[in-house]
PDB file of N, CA, C and O in Angstrom:
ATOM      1  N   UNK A   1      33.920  -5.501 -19.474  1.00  0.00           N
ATOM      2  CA  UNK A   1      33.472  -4.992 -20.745  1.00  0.00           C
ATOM      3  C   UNK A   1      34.336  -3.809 -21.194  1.00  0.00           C
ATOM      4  O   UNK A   1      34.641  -3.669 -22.378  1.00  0.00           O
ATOM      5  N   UNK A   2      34.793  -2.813 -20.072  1.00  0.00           N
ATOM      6  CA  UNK A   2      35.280  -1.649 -20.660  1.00  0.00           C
ATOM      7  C   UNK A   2      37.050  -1.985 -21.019  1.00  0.00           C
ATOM      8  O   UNK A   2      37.808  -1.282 -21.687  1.00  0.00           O
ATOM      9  N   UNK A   3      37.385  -3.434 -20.244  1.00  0.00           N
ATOM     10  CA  UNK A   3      38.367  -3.668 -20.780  1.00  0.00           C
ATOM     11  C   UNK A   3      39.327  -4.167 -22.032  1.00  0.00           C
ATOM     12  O   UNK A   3      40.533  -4.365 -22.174  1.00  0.00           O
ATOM     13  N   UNK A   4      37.775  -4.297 -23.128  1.00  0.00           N
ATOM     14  CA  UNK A   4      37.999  -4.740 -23.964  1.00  0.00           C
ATOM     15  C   UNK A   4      38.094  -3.432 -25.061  1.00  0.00           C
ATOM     16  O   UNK A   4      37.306  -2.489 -25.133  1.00  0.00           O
ATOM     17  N   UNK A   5      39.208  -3.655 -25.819  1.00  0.00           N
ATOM     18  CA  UNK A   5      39.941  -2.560 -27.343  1.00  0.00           C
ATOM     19  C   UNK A   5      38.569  -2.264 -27.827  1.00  0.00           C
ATOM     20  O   UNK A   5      38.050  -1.151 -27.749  1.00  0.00           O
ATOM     21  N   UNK A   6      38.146  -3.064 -28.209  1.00  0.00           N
ATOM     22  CA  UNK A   6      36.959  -2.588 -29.350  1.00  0.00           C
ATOM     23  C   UNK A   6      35.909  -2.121 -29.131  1.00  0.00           C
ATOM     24  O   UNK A   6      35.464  -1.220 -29.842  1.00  0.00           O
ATOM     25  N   UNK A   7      35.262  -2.604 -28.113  1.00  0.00           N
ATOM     26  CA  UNK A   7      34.294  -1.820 -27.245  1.00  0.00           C
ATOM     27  C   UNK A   7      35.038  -0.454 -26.893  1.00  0.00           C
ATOM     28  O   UNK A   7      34.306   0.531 -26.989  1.00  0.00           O
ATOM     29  N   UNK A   8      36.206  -0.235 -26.549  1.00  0.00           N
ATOM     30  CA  UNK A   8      36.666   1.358 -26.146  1.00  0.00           C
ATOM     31  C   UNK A   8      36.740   2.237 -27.380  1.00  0.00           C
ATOM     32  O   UNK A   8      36.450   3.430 -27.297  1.00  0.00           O
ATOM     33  N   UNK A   9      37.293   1.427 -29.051  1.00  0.00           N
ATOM     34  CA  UNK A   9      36.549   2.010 -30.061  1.00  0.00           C
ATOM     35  C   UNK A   9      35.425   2.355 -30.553  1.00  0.00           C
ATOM     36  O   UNK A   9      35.183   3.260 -31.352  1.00  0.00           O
ATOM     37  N   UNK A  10      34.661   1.535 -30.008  1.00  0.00           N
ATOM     38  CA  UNK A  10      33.077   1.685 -30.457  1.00  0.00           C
ATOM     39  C   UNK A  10      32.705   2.910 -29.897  1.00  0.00           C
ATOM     40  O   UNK A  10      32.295   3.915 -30.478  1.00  0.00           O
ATOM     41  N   UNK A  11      32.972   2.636 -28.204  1.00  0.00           N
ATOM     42  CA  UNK A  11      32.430   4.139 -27.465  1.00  0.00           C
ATOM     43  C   UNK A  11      32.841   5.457 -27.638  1.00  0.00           C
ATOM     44  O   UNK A  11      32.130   6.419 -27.348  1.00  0.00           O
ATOM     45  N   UNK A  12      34.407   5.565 -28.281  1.00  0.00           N
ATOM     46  CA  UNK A  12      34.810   6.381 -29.259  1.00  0.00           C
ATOM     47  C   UNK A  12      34.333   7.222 -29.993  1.00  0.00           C
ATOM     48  O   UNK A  12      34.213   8.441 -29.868  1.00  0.00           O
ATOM     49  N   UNK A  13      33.908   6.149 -31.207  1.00  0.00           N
ATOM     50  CA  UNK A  13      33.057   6.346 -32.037  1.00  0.00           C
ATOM     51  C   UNK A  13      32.134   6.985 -31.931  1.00  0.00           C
ATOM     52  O   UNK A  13      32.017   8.029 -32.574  1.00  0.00           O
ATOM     53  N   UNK A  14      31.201   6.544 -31.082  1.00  0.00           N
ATOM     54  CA  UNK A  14      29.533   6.844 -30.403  1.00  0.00           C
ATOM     55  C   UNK A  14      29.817   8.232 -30.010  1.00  0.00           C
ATOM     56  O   UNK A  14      29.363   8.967 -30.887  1.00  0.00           O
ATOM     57  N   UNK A  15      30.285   8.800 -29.215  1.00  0.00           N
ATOM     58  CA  UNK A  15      30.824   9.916 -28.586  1.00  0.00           C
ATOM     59  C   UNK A  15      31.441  11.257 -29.430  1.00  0.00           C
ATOM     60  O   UNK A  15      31.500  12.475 -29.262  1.00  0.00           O
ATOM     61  N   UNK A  16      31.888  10.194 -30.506  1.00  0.00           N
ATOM     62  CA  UNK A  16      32.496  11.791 -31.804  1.00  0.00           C
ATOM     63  C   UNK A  16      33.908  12.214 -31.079  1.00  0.00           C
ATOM     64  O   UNK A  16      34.341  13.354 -30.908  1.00  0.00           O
ATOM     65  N   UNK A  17      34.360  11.256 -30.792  1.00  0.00           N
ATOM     66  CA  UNK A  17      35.808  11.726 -29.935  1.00  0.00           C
ATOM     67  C   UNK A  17      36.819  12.196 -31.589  1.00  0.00           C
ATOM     68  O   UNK A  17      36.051  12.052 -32.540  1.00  0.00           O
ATOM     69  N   UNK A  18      38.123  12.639 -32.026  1.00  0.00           N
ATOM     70  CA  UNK A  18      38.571  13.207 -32.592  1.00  0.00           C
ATOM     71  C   UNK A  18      39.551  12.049 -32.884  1.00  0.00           C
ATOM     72  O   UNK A  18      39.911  11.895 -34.051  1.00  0.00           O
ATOM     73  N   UNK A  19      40.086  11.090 -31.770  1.00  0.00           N
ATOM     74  CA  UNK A  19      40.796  10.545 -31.959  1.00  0.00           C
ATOM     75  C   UNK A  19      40.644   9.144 -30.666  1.00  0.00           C
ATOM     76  O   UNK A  19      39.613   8.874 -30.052  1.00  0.00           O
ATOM     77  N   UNK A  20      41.794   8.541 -30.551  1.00  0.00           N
ATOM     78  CA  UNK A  20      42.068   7.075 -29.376  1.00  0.00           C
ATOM     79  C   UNK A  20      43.284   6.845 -29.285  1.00  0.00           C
ATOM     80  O   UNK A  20      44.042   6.474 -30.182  1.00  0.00           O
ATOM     81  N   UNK A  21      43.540   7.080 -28.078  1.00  0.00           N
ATOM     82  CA  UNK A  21      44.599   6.800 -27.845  1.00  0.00           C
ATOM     83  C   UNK A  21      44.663   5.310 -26.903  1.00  0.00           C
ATOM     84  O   UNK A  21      43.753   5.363 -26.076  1.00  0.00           O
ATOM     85  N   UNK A  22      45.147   4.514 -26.826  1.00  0.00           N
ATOM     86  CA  UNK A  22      45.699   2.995 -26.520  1.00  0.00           C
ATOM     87  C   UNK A  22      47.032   2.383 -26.752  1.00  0.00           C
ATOM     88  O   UNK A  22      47.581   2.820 -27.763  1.00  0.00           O
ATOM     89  N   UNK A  23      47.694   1.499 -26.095  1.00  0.00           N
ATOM     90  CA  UNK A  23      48.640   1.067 -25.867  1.00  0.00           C
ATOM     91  C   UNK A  23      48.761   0.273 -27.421  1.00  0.00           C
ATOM     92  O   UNK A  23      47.700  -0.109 -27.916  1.00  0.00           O
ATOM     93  N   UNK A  24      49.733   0.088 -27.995  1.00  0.00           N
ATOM     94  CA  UNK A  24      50.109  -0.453 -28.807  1.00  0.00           C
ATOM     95  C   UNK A  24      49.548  -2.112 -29.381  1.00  0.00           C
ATOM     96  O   UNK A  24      49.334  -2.457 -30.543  1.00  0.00           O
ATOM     97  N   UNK A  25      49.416  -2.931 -28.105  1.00  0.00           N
ATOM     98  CA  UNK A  25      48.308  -4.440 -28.064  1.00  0.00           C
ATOM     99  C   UNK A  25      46.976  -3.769 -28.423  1.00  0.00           C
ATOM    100  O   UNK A  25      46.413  -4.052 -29.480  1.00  0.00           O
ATOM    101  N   UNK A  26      46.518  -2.972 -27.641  1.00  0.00           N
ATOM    102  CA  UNK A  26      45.216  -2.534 -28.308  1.00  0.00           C
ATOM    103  C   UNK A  26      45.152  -2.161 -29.232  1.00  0.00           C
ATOM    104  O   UNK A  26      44.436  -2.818 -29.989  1.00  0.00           O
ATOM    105  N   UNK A  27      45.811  -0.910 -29.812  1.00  0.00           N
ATOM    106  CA  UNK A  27      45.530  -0.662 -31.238  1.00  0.00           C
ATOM    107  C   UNK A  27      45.824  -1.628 -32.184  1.00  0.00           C
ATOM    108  O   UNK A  27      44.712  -2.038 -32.518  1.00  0.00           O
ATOM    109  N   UNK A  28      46.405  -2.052 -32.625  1.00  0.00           N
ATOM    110  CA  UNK A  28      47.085  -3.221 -33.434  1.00  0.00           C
ATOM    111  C   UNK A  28      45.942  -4.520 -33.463  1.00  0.00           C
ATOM    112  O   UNK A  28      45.634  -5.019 -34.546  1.00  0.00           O
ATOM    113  N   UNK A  29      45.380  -4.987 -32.244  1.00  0.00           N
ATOM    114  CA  UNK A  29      43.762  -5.644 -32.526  1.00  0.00           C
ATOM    115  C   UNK A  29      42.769  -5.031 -33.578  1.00  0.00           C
ATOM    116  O   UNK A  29      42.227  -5.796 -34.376  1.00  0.00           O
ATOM    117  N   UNK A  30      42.548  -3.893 -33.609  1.00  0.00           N
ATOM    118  CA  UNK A  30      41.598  -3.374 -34.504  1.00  0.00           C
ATOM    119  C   UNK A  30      42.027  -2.168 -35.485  1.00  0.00           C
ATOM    120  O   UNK A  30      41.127  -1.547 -36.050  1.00  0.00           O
ATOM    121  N   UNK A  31      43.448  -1.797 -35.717  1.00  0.00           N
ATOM    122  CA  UNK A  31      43.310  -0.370 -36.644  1.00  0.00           C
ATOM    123  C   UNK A  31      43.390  -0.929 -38.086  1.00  0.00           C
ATOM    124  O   UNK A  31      43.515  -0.039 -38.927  1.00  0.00           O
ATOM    125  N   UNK A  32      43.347  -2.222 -38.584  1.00  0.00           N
ATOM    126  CA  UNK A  32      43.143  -2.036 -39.350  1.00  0.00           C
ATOM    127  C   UNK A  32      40.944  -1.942 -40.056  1.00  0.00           C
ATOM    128  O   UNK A  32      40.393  -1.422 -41.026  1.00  0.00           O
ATOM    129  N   UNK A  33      40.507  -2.693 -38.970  1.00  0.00           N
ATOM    130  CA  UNK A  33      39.243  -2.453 -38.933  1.00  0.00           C
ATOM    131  C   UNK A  33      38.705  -0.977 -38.820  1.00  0.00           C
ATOM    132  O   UNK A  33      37.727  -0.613 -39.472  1.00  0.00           O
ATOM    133  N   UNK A  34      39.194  -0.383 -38.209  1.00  0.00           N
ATOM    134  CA  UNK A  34      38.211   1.242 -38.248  1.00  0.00           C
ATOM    135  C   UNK A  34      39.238   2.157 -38.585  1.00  0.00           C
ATOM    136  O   UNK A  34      39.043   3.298 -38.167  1.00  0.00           O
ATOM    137  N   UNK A  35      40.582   1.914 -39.416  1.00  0.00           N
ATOM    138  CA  UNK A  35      41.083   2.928 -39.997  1.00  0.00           C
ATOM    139  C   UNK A  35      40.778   4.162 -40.468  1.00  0.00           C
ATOM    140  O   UNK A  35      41.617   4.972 -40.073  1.00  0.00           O
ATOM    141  N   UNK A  36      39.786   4.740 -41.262  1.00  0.00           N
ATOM    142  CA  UNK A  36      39.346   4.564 -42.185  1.00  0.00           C
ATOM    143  C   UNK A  36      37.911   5.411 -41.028  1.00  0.00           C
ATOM    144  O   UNK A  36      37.045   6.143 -41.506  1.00  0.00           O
ATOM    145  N   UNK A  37      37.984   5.146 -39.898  1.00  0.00           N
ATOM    146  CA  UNK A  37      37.065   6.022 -38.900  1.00  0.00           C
ATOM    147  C   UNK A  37      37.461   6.948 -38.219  1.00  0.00           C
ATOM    148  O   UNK A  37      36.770   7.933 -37.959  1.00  0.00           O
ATOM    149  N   UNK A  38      38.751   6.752 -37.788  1.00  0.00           N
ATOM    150  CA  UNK A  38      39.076   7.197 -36.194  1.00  0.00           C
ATOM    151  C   UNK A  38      40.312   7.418 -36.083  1.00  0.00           C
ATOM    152  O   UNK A  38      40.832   6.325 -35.860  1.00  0.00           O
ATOM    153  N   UNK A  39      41.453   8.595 -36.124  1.00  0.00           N
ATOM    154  CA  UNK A  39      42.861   8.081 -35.828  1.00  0.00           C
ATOM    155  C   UNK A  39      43.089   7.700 -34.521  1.00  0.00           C
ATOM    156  O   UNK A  39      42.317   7.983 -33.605  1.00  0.00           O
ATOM    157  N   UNK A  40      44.330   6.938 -34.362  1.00  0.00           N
ATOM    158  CA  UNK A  40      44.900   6.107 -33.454  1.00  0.00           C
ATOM    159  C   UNK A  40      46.103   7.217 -33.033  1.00  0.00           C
ATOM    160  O   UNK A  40      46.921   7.753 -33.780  1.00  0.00           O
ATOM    161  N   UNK A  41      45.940   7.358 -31.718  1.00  0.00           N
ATOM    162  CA  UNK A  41      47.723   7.459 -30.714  1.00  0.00           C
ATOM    163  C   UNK A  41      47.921   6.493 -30.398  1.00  0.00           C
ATOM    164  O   UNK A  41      46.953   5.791 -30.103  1.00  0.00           O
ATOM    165  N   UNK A  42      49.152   5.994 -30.302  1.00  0.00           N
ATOM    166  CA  UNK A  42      49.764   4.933 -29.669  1.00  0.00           C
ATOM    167  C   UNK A  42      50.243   5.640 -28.223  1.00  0.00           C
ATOM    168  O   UNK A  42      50.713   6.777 -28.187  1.00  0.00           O
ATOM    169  N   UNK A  43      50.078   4.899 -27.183  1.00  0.00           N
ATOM    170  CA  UNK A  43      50.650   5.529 -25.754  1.00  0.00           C
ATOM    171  C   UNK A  43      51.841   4.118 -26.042  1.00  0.00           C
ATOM    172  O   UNK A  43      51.620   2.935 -26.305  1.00  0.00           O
ATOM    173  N   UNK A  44      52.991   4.798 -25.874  1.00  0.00           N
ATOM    174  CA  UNK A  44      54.355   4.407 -25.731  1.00  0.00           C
ATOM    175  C   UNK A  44      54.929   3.318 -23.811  1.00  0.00           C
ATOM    176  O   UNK A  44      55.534   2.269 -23.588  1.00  0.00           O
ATOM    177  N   UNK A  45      54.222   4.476 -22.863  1.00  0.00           N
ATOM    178  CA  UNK A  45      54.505   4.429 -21.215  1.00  0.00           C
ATOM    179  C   UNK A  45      53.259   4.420 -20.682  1.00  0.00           C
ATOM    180  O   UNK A  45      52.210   4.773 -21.221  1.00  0.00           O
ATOM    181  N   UNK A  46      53.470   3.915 -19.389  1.00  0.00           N
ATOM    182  CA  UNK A  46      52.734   4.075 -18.981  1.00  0.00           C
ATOM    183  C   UNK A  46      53.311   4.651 -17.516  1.00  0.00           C
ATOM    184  O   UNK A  46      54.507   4.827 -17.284  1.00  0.00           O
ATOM    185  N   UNK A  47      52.000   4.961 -16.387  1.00  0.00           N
ATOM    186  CA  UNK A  47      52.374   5.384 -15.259  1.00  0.00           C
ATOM    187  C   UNK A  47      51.693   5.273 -14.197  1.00  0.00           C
ATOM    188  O   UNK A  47      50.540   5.083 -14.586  1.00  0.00           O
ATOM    189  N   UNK A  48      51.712   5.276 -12.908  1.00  0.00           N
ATOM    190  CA  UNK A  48      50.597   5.224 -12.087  1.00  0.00           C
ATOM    191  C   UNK A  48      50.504   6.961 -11.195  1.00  0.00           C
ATOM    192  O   UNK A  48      51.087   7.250 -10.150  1.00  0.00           O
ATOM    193  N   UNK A  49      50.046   7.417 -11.610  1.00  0.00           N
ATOM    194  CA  UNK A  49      50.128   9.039 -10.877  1.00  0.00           C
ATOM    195  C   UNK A  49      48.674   8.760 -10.138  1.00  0.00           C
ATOM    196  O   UNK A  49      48.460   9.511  -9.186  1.00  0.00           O
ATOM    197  N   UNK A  50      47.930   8.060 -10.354  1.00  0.00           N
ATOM    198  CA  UNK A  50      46.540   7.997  -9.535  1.00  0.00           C
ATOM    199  C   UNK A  50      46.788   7.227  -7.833  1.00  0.00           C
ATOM    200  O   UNK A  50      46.050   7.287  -6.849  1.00  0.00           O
ATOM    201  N   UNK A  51      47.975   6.605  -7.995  1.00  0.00           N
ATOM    202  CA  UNK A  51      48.078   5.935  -6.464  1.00  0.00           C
ATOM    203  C   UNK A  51      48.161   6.629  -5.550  1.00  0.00           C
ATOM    204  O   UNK A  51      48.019   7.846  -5.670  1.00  0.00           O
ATOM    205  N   UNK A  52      48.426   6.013  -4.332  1.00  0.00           N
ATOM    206  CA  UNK A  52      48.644   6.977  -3.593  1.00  0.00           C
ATOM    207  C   UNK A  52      49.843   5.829  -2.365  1.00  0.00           C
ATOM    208  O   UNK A  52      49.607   4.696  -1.947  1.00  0.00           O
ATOM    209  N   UNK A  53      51.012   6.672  -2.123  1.00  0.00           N
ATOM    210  CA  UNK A  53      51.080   7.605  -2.528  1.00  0.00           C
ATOM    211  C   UNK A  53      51.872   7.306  -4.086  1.00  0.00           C
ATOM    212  O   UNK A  53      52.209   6.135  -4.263  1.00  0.00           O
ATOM    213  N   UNK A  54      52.101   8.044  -4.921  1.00  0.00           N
ATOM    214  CA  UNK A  54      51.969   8.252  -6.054  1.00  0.00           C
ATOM    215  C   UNK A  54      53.460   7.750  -6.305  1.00  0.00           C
ATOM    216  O   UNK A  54      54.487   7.840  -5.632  1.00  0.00           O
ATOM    217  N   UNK A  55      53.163   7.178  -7.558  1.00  0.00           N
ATOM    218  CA  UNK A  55      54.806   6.286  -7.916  1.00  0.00           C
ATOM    219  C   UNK A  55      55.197   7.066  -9.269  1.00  0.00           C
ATOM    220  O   UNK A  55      54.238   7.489  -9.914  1.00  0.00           O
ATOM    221  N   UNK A  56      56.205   7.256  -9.670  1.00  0.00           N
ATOM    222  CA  UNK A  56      56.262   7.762 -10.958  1.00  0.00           C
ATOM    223  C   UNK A  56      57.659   6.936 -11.736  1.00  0.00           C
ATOM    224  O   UNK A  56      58.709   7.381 -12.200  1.00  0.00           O
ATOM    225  N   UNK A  57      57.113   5.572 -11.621  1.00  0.00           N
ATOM    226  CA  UNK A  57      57.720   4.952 -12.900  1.00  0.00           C
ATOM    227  C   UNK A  57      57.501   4.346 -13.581  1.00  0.00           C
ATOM    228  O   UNK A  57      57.119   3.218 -13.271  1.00  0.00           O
ATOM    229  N   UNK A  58      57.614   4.734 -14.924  1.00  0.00           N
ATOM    230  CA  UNK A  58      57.167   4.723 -16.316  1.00  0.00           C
ATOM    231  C   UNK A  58      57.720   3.465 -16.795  1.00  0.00           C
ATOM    232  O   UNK A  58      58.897   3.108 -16.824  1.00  0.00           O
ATOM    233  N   UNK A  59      56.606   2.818 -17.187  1.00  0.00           N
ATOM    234  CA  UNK A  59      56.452   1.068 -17.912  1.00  0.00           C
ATOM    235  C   UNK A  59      56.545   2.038 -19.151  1.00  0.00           C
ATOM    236  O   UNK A  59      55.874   2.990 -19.550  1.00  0.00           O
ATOM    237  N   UNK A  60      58.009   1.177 -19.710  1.00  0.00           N
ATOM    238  CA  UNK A  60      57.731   1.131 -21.452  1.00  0.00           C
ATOM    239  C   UNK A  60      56.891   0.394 -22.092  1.00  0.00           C
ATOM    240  O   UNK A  60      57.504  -0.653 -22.298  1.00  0.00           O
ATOM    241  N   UNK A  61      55.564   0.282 -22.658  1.00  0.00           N
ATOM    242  CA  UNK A  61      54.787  -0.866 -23.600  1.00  0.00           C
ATOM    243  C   UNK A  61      55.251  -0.777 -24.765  1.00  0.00           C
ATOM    244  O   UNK A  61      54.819  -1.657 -25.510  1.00  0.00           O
ATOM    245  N   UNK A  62      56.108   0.083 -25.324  1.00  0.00           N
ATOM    246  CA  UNK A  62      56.796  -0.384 -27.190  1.00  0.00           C
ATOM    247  C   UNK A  62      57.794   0.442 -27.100  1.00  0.00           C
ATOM    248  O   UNK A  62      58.555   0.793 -26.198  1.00  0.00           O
ATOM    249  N   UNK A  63      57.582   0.815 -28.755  1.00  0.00           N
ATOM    250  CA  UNK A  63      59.271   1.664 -29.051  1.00  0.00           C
ATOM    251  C   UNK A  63      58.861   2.406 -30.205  1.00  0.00           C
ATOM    252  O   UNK A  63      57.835   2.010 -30.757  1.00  0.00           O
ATOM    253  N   UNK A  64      59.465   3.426 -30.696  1.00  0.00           N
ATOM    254  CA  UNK A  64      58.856   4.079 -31.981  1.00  0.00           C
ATOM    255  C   UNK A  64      59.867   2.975 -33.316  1.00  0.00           C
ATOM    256  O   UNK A  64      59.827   3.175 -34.530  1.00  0.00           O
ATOM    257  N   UNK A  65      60.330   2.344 -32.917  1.00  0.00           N
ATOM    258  CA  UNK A  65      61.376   1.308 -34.099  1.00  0.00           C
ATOM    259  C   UNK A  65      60.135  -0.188 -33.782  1.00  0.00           C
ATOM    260  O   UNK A  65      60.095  -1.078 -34.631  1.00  0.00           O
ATOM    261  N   UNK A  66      59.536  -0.246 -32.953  1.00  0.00           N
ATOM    262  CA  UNK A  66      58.644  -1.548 -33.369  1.00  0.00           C
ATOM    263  C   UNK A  66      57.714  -1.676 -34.470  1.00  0.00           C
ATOM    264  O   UNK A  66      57.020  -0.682 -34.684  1.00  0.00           O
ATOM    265  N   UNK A  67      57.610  -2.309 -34.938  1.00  0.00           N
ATOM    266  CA  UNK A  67      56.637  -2.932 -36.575  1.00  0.00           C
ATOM    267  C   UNK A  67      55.322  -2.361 -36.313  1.00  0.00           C
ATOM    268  O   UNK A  67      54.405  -2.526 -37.118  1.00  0.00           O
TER     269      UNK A  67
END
């Protein structure tokens, strides 16, 4: 359930958060639906700093030149 975009907007929402930040596939599912609610960050990388032991290399998920 929590893996789903819109449900992580909704709870957003519910919460009075300021903003959402999500990977580029996620936002792009719904900003044009809650525009108009909520601004969007796009997260660009990603990383795993929670492992152990800890890896630090950064997955590109887009580009600031993608559509």
């Amino acid at each position: 359930m929590y893996f789903d975009s819109e449900i992580i907007v909704k709870l957003a929402l519910d919460a009075g958060c300021n903003a959402i930040a999500s990977t580029l596939r996620g936002l792009a599912l719904f900003s044009r639906k809650y525009t108009n609610k909520i601004p969007f960050v796009v997260k660009l990388n990603h990383n795993e700093l929670l492992t152990f032991p800890k890896k630090y290399d950064h997955i590109v998920l887009g580009s600031v030149k993608e559509p």
